Structures are given as structure tokens and as C-alpha cells.
Short mmCIF file of C-alpha atoms in Angstrom, two decimals:
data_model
loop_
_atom_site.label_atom_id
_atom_site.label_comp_id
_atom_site.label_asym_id
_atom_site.label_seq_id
_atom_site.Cartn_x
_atom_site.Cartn_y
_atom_site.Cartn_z
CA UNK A 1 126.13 -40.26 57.77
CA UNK A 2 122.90 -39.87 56.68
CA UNK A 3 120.02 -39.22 60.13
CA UNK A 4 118.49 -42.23 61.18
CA UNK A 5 115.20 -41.67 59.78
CA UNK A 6 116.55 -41.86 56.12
CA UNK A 7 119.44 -44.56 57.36
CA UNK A 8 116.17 -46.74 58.10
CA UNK A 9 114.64 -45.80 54.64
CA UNK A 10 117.94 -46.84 52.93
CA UNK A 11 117.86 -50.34 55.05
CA UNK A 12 114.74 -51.30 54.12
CA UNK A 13 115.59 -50.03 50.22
CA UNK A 14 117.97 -52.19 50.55
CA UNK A 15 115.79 -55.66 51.42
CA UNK A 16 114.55 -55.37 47.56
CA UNK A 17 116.19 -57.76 44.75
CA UNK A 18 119.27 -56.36 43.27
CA UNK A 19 119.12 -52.97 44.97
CA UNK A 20 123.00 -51.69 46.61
CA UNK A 21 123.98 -49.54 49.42
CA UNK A 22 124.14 -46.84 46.62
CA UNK A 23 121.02 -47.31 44.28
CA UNK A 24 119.07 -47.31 48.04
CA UNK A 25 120.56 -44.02 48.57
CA UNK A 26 119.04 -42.92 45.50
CA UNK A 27 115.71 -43.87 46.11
CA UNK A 28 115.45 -42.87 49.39
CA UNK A 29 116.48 -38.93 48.37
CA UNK A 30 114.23 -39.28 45.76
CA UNK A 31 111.30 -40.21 48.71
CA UNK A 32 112.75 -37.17 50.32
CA UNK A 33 112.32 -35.02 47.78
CA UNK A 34 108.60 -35.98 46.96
CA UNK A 35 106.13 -33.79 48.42
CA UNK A 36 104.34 -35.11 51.13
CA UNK A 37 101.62 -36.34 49.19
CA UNK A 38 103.62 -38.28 46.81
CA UNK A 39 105.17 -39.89 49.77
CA UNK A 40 102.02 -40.36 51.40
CA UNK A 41 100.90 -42.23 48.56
CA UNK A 42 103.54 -44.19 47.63
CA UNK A 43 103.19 -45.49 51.58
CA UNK A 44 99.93 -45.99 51.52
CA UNK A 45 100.06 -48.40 48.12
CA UNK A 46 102.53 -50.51 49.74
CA UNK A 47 100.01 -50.85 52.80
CA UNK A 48 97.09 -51.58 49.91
CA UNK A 49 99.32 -53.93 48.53
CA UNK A 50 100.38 -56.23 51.74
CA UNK A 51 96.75 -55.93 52.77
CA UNK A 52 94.58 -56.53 49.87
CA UNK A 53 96.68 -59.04 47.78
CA UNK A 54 96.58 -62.82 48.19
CA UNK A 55 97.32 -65.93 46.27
CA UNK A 56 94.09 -67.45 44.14
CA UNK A 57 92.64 -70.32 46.10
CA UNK A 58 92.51 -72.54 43.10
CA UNK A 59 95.96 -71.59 41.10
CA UNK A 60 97.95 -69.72 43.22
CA UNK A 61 98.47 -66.58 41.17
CA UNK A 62 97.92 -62.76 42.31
CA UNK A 63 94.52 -61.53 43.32
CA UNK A 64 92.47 -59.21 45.21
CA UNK A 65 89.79 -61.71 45.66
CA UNK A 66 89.33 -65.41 46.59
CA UNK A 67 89.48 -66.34 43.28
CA UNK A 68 91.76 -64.43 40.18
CA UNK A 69 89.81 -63.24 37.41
CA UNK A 70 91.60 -66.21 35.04
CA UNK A 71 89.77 -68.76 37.08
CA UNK A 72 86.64 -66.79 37.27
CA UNK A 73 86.63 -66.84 33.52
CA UNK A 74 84.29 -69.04 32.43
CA UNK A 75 85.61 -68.28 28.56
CA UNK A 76 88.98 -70.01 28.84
CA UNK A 77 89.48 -73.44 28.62
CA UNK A 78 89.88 -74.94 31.88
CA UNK A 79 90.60 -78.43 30.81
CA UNK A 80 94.38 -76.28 30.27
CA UNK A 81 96.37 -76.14 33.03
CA UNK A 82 99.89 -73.88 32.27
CA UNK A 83 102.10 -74.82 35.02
CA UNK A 84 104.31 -71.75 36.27
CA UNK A 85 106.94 -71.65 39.08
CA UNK A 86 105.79 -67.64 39.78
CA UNK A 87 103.38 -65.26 39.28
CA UNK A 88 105.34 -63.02 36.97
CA UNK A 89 105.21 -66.00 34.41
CA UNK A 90 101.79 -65.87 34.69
CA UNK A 91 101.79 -61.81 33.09
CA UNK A 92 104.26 -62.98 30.62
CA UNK A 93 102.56 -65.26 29.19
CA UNK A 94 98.98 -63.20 29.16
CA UNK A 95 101.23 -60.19 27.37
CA UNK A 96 101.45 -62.65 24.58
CA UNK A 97 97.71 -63.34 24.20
CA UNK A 98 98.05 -66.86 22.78
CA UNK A 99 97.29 -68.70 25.76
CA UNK A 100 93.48 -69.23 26.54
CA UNK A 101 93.77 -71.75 29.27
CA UNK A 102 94.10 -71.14 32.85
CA UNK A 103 97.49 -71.41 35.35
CA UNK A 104 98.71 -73.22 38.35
CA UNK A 105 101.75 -71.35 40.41
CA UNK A 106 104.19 -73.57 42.29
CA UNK A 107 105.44 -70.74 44.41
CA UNK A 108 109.27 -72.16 43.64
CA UNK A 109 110.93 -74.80 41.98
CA UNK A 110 112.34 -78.24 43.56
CA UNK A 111 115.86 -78.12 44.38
CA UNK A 112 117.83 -80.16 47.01
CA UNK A 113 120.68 -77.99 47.24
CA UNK A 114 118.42 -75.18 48.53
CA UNK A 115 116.45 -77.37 50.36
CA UNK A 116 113.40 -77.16 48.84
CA UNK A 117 111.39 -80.40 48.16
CA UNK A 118 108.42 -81.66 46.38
CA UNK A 119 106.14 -80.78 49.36
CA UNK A 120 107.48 -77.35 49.73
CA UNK A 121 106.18 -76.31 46.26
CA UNK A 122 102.60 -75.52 45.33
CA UNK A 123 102.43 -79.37 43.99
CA UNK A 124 99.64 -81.35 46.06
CA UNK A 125 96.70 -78.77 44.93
CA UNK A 126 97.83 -78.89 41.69
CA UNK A 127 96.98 -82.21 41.44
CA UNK A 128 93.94 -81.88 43.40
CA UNK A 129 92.77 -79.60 40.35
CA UNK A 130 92.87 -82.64 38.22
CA UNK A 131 89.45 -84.01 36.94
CA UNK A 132 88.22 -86.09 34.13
CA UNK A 133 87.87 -82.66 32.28
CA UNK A 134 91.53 -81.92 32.28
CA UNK A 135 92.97 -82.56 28.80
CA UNK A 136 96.17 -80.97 28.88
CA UNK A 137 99.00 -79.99 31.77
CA UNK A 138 101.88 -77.25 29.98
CA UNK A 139 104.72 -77.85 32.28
CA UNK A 140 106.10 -74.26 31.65
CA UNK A 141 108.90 -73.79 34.58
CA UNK A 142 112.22 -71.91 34.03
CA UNK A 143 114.76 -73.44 31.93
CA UNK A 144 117.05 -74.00 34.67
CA UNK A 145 118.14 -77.29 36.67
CA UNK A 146 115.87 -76.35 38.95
CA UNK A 147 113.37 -75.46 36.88
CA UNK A 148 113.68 -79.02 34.69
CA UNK A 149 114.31 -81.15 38.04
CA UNK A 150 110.80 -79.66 38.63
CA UNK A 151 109.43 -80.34 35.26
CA UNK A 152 110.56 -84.16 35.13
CA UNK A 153 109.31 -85.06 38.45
CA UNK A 154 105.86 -83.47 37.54
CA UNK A 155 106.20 -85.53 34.58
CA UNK A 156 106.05 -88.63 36.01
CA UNK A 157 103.91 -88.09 38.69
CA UNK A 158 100.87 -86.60 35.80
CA UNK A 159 101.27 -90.39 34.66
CA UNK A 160 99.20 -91.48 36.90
CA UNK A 161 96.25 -89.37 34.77
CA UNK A 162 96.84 -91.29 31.00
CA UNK A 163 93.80 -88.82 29.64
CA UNK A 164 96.04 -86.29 30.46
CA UNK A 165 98.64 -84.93 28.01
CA UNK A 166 101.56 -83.43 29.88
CA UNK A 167 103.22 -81.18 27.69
CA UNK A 168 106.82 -78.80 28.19
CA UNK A 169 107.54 -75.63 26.41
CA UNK A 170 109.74 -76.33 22.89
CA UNK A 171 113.05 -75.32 22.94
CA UNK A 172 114.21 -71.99 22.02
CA UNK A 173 113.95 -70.78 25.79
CA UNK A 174 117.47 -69.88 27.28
CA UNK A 175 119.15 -72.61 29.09
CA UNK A 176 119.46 -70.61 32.62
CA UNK A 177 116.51 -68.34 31.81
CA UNK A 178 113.40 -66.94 33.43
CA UNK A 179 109.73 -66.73 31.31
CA UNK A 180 109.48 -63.35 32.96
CA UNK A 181 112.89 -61.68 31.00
CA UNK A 182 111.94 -63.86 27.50
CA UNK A 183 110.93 -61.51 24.45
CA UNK A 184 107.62 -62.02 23.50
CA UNK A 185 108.40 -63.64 20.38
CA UNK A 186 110.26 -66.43 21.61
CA UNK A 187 107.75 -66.83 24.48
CA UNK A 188 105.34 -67.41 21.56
CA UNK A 189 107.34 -70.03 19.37
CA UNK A 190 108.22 -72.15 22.83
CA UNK A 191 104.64 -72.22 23.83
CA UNK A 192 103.13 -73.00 20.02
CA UNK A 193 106.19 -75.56 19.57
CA UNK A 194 105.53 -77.18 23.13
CA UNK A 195 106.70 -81.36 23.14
CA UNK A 196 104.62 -84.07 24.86
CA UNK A 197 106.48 -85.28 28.12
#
């Protein structure tokens, strides 16, 4: 038995996504192990990071600020909206570097047997966002059940704004898959071949 001081460490290790009993071990040796500078720091960055970062009062994506430097941009085409159910599709899709318009984050995807509805979802500012500038919506969610439940129901909700196009991402996207683990080249060819909804 490990003394309580690492036992916590390992516990709270453990709270992360996919991390074990054993791989928490690990990393909380390795934290012992560190000087106490390099554990310092490391404890200090998480404090930075629940502190300073927010969600982008217009989109919903990562920021420091009010506003995320994609919105502030007044380069990219904001009459784009890419529709993303999490902030890591957002940084996929900007590793590509074919995307110049800007992003809205739903913060989830609708699914009943989870319990999550419509209004639990980052949904209603979404369509506040829409103006007589917007040309196109990219309905870019997961290519899950979830993730198309989400999609159609966005769908046919945007029909309610005919000058808006409401595009999804072409096929070539794993049934089951996440934007966030999809090789940049196949990112690419689903969001050139994207299909009118």
C-alpha cells in the first residue's frame, strides 16, 4: 500500500479518460520522482488552466479571453459556420488548414439513451448566430448515431433559414468515429466532398 499522500495522487490519476489503477501508478511515481520544481509546475499549469480557460461567448470553443481568436478574426469568413460537437474538432480541423470559416461547439451530441436532449446541447445560440450574412452551416458532428441523430435534427431545424445552405461532411469518415482521431487526409477529402442536407 502505497502512503496516503500518493494513494490520493493515484485517485485523482485515475478520474482522467482511459487511465487504470496501474497506468495511475505510473504517473504518480513519475510526479514523485520530478524535482520539486517540475512538480511545482506541472501543479501550477493545471491551476492556470481551470482558472484562465473558458468557453468563447459566441462559438463555444477554448479561450483565454471573452472571445477566441477565430471569432476575433476578422479575415475568415464568418458567413461559415462549421458545426462541431467538441473543442478538439475544432484543432483538427485548423491542423488541416483548409477551413477559413469560423466554428460553433455543441458541448455534446443529442442522445435519448443518455439523456441528453436538444436543449442540453450548445443548440439555441447557435441559432442565435444566424443572420442574413450567414451563407453556409457545415454540420460536422461525429459519425456516430449520436453524432447523425444530432446532425438530422439540426438539419431540419436550419430550414427555417432557406438562404442558408446546410451542408454535412462527405463520406469517407468512419462510421463510429471521432474528427479528433481522423488522419488528416481523410479529414480533408470529407470536408472538400461535404453534401447539401
Amino acid at each position: 500500500m502505497y502512503p496516503s499522500s500518493i494513494e490520493k495522487l493515484i485517485e485523482c490519476f485515475r478520474k482522467l479518460p482511459s487511465v487504470g489503477r496501474k497506468t495511475a501508478e505510473r504517473y504518480a511515481m513519475a510526479i514523485f520522482e520530478m524535482s520539486k520544481e517540475e512538480a511545482v509546475d506541472i501543479a501550477q499549469t493545471l491551476i492556470d488552466v481551470t482558472e484562465n480557460v473558458r468557453y468563447c461567448s459566441i462559438c463555444g470553443n477554448l479561450t483565454e479571453k471573452e472571445i477566441c481568436p477565430i471569432c476575433e478574426d476578422e479575415n475568415r469568413d464568418h458567413s461559415t459556420i462549421c458545426v462541431v460537437q467538441n473543442p478538439k474538432d475544432v484543432i483538427a480541423l485548423e491542423r488541416i488548414g483548409m477551413f477559413n470559416g469560423v466554428y460553433h461547439v455543441l458541448h455534446g451530441a443529442i442522445s435519448t439513451t443518455k439523456g441528453i436532449l436538444p436543449e442540453d446541447i450548445n443548440i439555441d445560440s447557435l441559432l442565435k448566430r444566424i443572420d442574413e450574412n450567414t451563407r453556409e452551416i457545415i454540420l460536422a458532428t461525429n459519425s456516430t448515431i449520436e453524432g447523425d441523430t444530432t446532425a438530422l435534427y439540426l438539419s431540419k431545424i436550419l430550414k427555417e433559414y432557406p438562404h442558408v445552405s446546410v451542408t454535412r461532411l462527405a463520406s469517407g469518415l468512419p462510421t463510429g468515429g471521432n474528427l479528433d482521431y481522423v488522419d488528416d487526409v481523410t479529414l480533408i477529402r470529407a470536408l472538400q466532398g461535404r453534401i447539401k442536407q
